[in-house]
Short mmCIF file of C-alpha atoms in Angstrom, two decimals:
data_model
loop_
_atom_site.label_atom_id
_atom_site.label_comp_id
_atom_site.label_asym_id
_atom_site.label_seq_id
_atom_site.Cartn_x
_atom_site.Cartn_y
_atom_site.Cartn_z
CA UNK A 1 0.00 0.00 0.00
CA UNK A 2 1.38 3.41 -1.01
CA UNK A 3 2.11 5.78 1.84
CA UNK A 4 -0.07 8.93 1.60
CA UNK A 5 1.75 12.16 0.78
CA UNK A 6 1.67 15.31 2.89
CA UNK A 7 -0.70 16.91 0.36
CA UNK A 8 -3.11 13.99 0.67
CA UNK A 9 -3.04 14.10 4.48
CA UNK A 10 -3.60 17.87 4.54
CA UNK A 11 -6.40 17.54 1.98
CA UNK A 12 -8.20 14.96 4.13
CA UNK A 13 -7.85 17.18 7.20
CA UNK A 14 -9.19 20.14 5.19
CA UNK A 15 -12.18 18.05 4.04
CA UNK A 16 -13.02 17.08 7.64
CA UNK A 17 -12.68 20.69 8.81
CA UNK A 18 -14.84 22.06 5.99
CA UNK A 19 -17.54 19.42 6.57
CA UNK A 20 -17.68 20.38 10.26
CA UNK A 21 -17.89 24.07 9.30
CA UNK A 22 -20.64 23.36 6.76
CA UNK A 23 -22.70 21.41 9.33
CA UNK A 24 -22.20 24.18 11.87
CA UNK A 25 -23.18 26.91 9.39
CA UNK A 26 -26.30 25.03 8.27
CA UNK A 27 -27.68 24.07 11.68
CA UNK A 28 -26.18 26.82 13.82
CA UNK A 29 -25.67 29.87 11.59
CA UNK A 30 -23.76 32.65 13.33
CA UNK A 31 -24.44 35.24 10.62
CA UNK A 32 -27.52 36.69 9.05
CA UNK A 33 -28.92 34.39 6.39
CA UNK A 34 -28.49 36.32 3.16
CA UNK A 35 -26.83 35.96 -0.23
CA UNK A 36 -23.37 36.02 1.36
CA UNK A 37 -24.39 33.18 3.69
CA UNK A 38 -25.39 31.00 0.74
CA UNK A 39 -22.29 32.03 -1.20
CA UNK A 40 -20.06 30.83 1.65
CA UNK A 41 -21.97 27.53 1.84
CA UNK A 42 -21.50 26.95 -1.89
CA UNK A 43 -17.85 28.05 -1.70
CA UNK A 44 -17.09 25.57 1.10
CA UNK A 45 -18.92 22.81 -0.76
CA UNK A 46 -16.82 23.44 -3.89
CA UNK A 47 -13.67 23.44 -1.75
CA UNK A 48 -14.67 20.05 -0.29
CA UNK A 49 -15.01 18.64 -3.82
CA UNK A 50 -11.66 20.07 -4.94
CA UNK A 51 -9.86 18.83 -1.81
CA UNK A 52 -11.40 15.40 -2.39
CA UNK A 53 -10.00 15.32 -5.94
CA UNK A 54 -6.66 16.59 -4.62
CA UNK A 55 -6.53 13.77 -2.06
CA UNK A 56 -6.66 11.26 -4.94
CA UNK A 57 -4.43 13.26 -7.31
CA UNK A 58 -1.95 15.15 -5.08
CA UNK A 59 0.05 16.36 -8.10
CA UNK A 60 -2.90 18.52 -9.21
CA UNK A 61 -1.75 21.45 -7.09
CA UNK A 62 -3.51 23.90 -9.42
CA UNK A 63 -6.71 22.81 -7.62
CA UNK A 64 -5.23 24.24 -4.44
CA UNK A 65 -4.59 27.49 -6.33
CA UNK A 66 -8.28 27.60 -7.35
CA UNK A 67 -9.30 27.14 -3.72
CA UNK A 68 -6.88 29.87 -2.60
CA UNK A 69 -8.13 32.34 -5.23
CA UNK A 70 -11.76 31.54 -4.39
CA UNK A 71 -11.35 32.30 -0.70
CA UNK A 72 -9.15 35.28 -1.52
CA UNK A 73 -11.87 36.90 -3.64
CA UNK A 74 -14.51 36.25 -0.97
CA UNK A 75 -12.40 37.75 1.83
CA UNK A 76 -11.30 40.78 -0.18
CA UNK A 77 -14.83 41.60 -1.38
CA UNK A 78 -16.68 41.00 1.90
CA UNK A 79 -14.30 42.00 4.72
CA UNK A 80 -13.25 45.60 5.15
CA UNK A 81 -9.74 44.99 6.47
CA UNK A 82 -8.58 41.39 6.29
CA UNK A 83 -5.16 40.77 4.82
CA UNK A 84 -5.64 37.01 4.80
CA UNK A 85 -7.30 37.51 1.41
CA UNK A 86 -4.06 38.98 0.06
CA UNK A 87 -1.95 36.14 1.42
CA UNK A 88 -4.36 33.62 -0.13
CA UNK A 89 -4.00 35.46 -3.46
CA UNK A 90 -0.19 35.35 -3.19
CA UNK A 91 -0.42 31.65 -2.28
CA UNK A 92 -2.44 30.98 -5.42
CA UNK A 93 0.14 32.76 -7.58
CA UNK A 94 2.99 30.88 -5.89
CA UNK A 95 1.32 27.53 -6.58
CA UNK A 96 0.74 28.43 -10.23
CA UNK A 97 4.39 29.49 -10.52
CA UNK A 98 5.51 26.19 -9.00
CA UNK A 99 3.31 24.30 -11.47
CA UNK A 100 4.94 26.21 -14.39
CA UNK A 101 1.69 28.03 -15.21
CA UNK A 102 3.70 31.04 -16.38
CA UNK A 103 6.02 29.10 -18.69
CA UNK A 104 3.91 29.90 -21.76
CA UNK A 105 2.07 33.17 -22.52
CA UNK A 106 3.73 34.66 -19.43
CA UNK A 107 2.91 38.30 -20.21
CA UNK A 108 -0.79 37.68 -20.88
CA UNK A 109 -1.20 35.66 -17.68
CA UNK A 110 0.64 38.26 -15.57
CA UNK A 111 -1.53 41.04 -17.03
CA UNK A 112 -4.70 39.05 -16.28
CA UNK A 113 -3.71 38.36 -12.67
CA UNK A 114 -2.62 41.98 -12.22
CA UNK A 115 -6.00 43.16 -13.52
CA UNK A 116 -7.81 40.88 -11.04
CA UNK A 117 -5.53 42.06 -8.23
CA UNK A 118 -6.21 45.75 -8.99
CA UNK A 119 -9.95 45.10 -9.31
CA UNK A 120 -10.04 43.51 -5.86
CA UNK A 121 -8.21 46.49 -4.40
CA UNK A 122 -10.49 49.01 -6.11
CA UNK A 123 -13.54 47.11 -4.80
CA UNK A 124 -12.63 48.36 -1.30
CA UNK A 125 -14.03 51.76 -2.30
CA UNK A 126 -17.56 50.50 -1.61
CA UNK A 127 -16.64 50.35 2.10
CA UNK A 128 -15.08 53.81 2.17
CA UNK A 129 -12.37 55.77 0.41
CA UNK A 130 -10.21 55.78 3.56
CA UNK A 131 -10.36 51.98 3.81
CA UNK A 132 -9.46 51.73 0.12
CA UNK A 133 -6.40 53.95 0.59
CA UNK A 134 -5.23 52.17 3.75
CA UNK A 135 -5.72 48.70 2.30
CA UNK A 136 -4.10 49.60 -1.02
CA UNK A 137 -0.99 51.09 0.62
CA UNK A 138 -0.55 48.10 2.91
CA UNK A 139 -1.21 45.68 0.05
CA UNK A 140 1.47 47.23 -2.14
CA UNK A 141 3.83 47.26 0.85
CA UNK A 142 3.34 43.50 1.28
CA UNK A 143 3.74 43.03 -2.46
CA UNK A 144 6.97 45.05 -2.39
CA UNK A 145 8.33 42.91 0.45
CA UNK A 146 7.42 39.78 -1.51
CA UNK A 147 9.11 41.16 -4.63
CA UNK A 148 12.29 41.97 -2.68
CA UNK A 149 12.31 38.44 -1.26
CA UNK A 150 11.96 36.90 -4.72
CA UNK A 151 14.65 39.23 -6.09
CA UNK A 152 17.11 38.25 -3.34
CA UNK A 153 16.47 34.54 -3.89
CA UNK A 154 16.81 34.90 -7.67
CA UNK A 155 20.00 36.98 -7.30
CA UNK A 156 21.51 34.34 -5.04
CA UNK A 157 20.65 31.65 -7.57
CA UNK A 158 22.30 33.63 -10.39
CA UNK A 159 25.58 33.65 -8.50
CA UNK A 160 25.66 29.87 -8.57
CA UNK A 161 27.31 28.03 -11.43
CA UNK A 162 24.78 25.83 -13.15
CA UNK A 163 25.51 22.86 -15.32
CA UNK A 164 22.74 22.33 -17.83
CA UNK A 165 20.92 19.16 -16.85
CA UNK A 166 20.06 16.47 -19.33
CA UNK A 167 17.05 14.20 -19.51
CA UNK A 168 18.26 11.00 -21.14
CA UNK A 169 15.18 9.04 -22.16
CA UNK A 170 17.19 5.86 -22.64
CA UNK A 171 17.37 5.68 -18.83
CA UNK A 172 13.59 5.15 -18.77
CA UNK A 173 12.37 1.76 -20.03
CA UNK A 174 9.46 2.10 -22.42
CA UNK A 175 10.75 5.18 -24.26
CA UNK A 176 12.07 5.40 -27.81
CA UNK A 177 14.27 7.89 -29.66
CA UNK A 178 11.31 9.55 -31.39
CA UNK A 179 9.91 10.53 -27.99
CA UNK A 180 12.59 13.24 -27.81
CA UNK A 181 10.81 15.17 -30.58
CA UNK A 182 7.42 14.64 -28.98
CA UNK A 183 8.54 15.88 -25.56
CA UNK A 184 10.24 18.91 -27.07
CA UNK A 185 6.94 19.81 -28.70
CA UNK A 186 5.28 19.32 -25.32
CA UNK A 187 7.62 21.95 -23.86
CA UNK A 188 6.23 24.47 -26.34
CA UNK A 189 2.81 26.08 -26.24
CA UNK A 190 1.45 23.78 -28.96
CA UNK A 191 -1.85 22.01 -28.48
CA UNK A 192 -2.24 18.27 -29.06
CA UNK A 193 -3.92 19.06 -32.36
CA UNK A 194 -1.00 21.18 -33.62
CA UNK A 195 1.59 18.64 -32.47
CA UNK A 196 -0.34 15.88 -34.24
CA UNK A 197 -0.38 17.91 -37.46
CA UNK A 198 3.37 18.57 -37.21
CA UNK A 199 4.13 14.87 -36.72
CA UNK A 200 1.48 13.57 -39.13
CA UNK A 201 -0.26 11.63 -36.39
CA UNK A 202 -3.76 11.66 -34.95
CA UNK A 203 -4.53 13.87 -31.98
CA UNK A 204 -5.53 10.84 -29.91
CA UNK A 205 -2.24 9.09 -30.65
CA UNK A 206 -0.24 12.13 -29.54
CA UNK A 207 -2.31 12.59 -26.38
CA UNK A 208 -2.06 8.93 -25.40
CA UNK A 209 1.68 8.74 -26.03
CA UNK A 210 2.43 11.91 -24.07
CA UNK A 211 0.30 10.71 -21.16
CA UNK A 212 2.22 7.44 -21.25
CA UNK A 213 5.54 9.32 -21.25
CA UNK A 214 4.43 11.49 -18.32
CA UNK A 215 3.62 8.32 -16.43
CA UNK A 216 7.02 6.78 -17.27
CA UNK A 217 8.83 9.94 -16.16
CA UNK A 218 6.76 10.08 -12.97
CA UNK A 219 5.46 13.61 -13.56
CA UNK A 220 1.76 12.72 -14.03
CA UNK A 221 0.86 15.45 -16.55
CA UNK A 222 2.15 18.24 -18.82
CA UNK A 223 2.41 20.81 -16.04
CA UNK A 224 4.38 18.37 -13.93
CA UNK A 225 6.67 17.69 -16.88
CA UNK A 226 7.26 21.41 -17.44
CA UNK A 227 7.96 22.14 -13.78
CA UNK A 228 10.45 19.25 -13.61
CA UNK A 229 12.17 19.14 -16.99
CA UNK A 230 11.52 22.49 -18.71
CA UNK A 231 15.20 23.55 -18.46
CA UNK A 232 16.56 20.09 -19.32
CA UNK A 233 18.03 19.11 -22.63
CA UNK A 234 16.13 16.05 -23.81
CA UNK A 235 18.24 13.37 -25.50
CA UNK A 236 18.20 9.67 -26.19
CA UNK A 237 21.71 8.32 -25.68
CA UNK A 238 22.12 4.63 -25.12
CA UNK A 239 24.94 3.72 -22.81
CA UNK A 240 27.70 1.65 -24.34
CA UNK A 241 28.62 -1.23 -22.08
CA UNK A 242 32.33 -1.92 -21.61
CA UNK A 243 33.41 -5.28 -22.91
#
């Protein structure tokens, strides 16, 4: 029997906690029953479903990002001053970054998230202009601190001497030399349909083969492959045994 991962254990604990909260909110509501009350009930129910999926597929960390963004939007829109919403938003971005969400179409995705971020800040005006100013200044201060932290980490990494890593497919039984081309296409922003057209194969054949390769490499899916091997040179070099 496979030992459960930390993500699976935390997901199960989150499910139990959310179920208890849902039961408590339904039978012993502490807030006025209005549209926000029902929104929170639905939000927690969706989170239970996503955590359940995550407990079976712990590599699907983008589900955790969805949960983080969902709660972030609720907190930022409903509470006057609650910086937990900001931290949840930053958590969602960090998870997406870890899952190589920004590898392709980086600029468009950054602009979209920036637009959402600014919209959430501007929404504070409906409480009062003073709250909007205070929250915005503190939010950008936290964002500045986060940016400095990332800059320091990145600068430290640049001072290290890196040797370009190589992914040698011949080390993985079940792969063939042609898989090098297929995986290099997978590193691009091409869809299965475009890759199939480039290789003169059917879309289903390409999809099935890539899924098989992800399984062989132990990365589960395309995002896992990108986050693990995006900066690797992919080759197929059979080792010559000494006689």
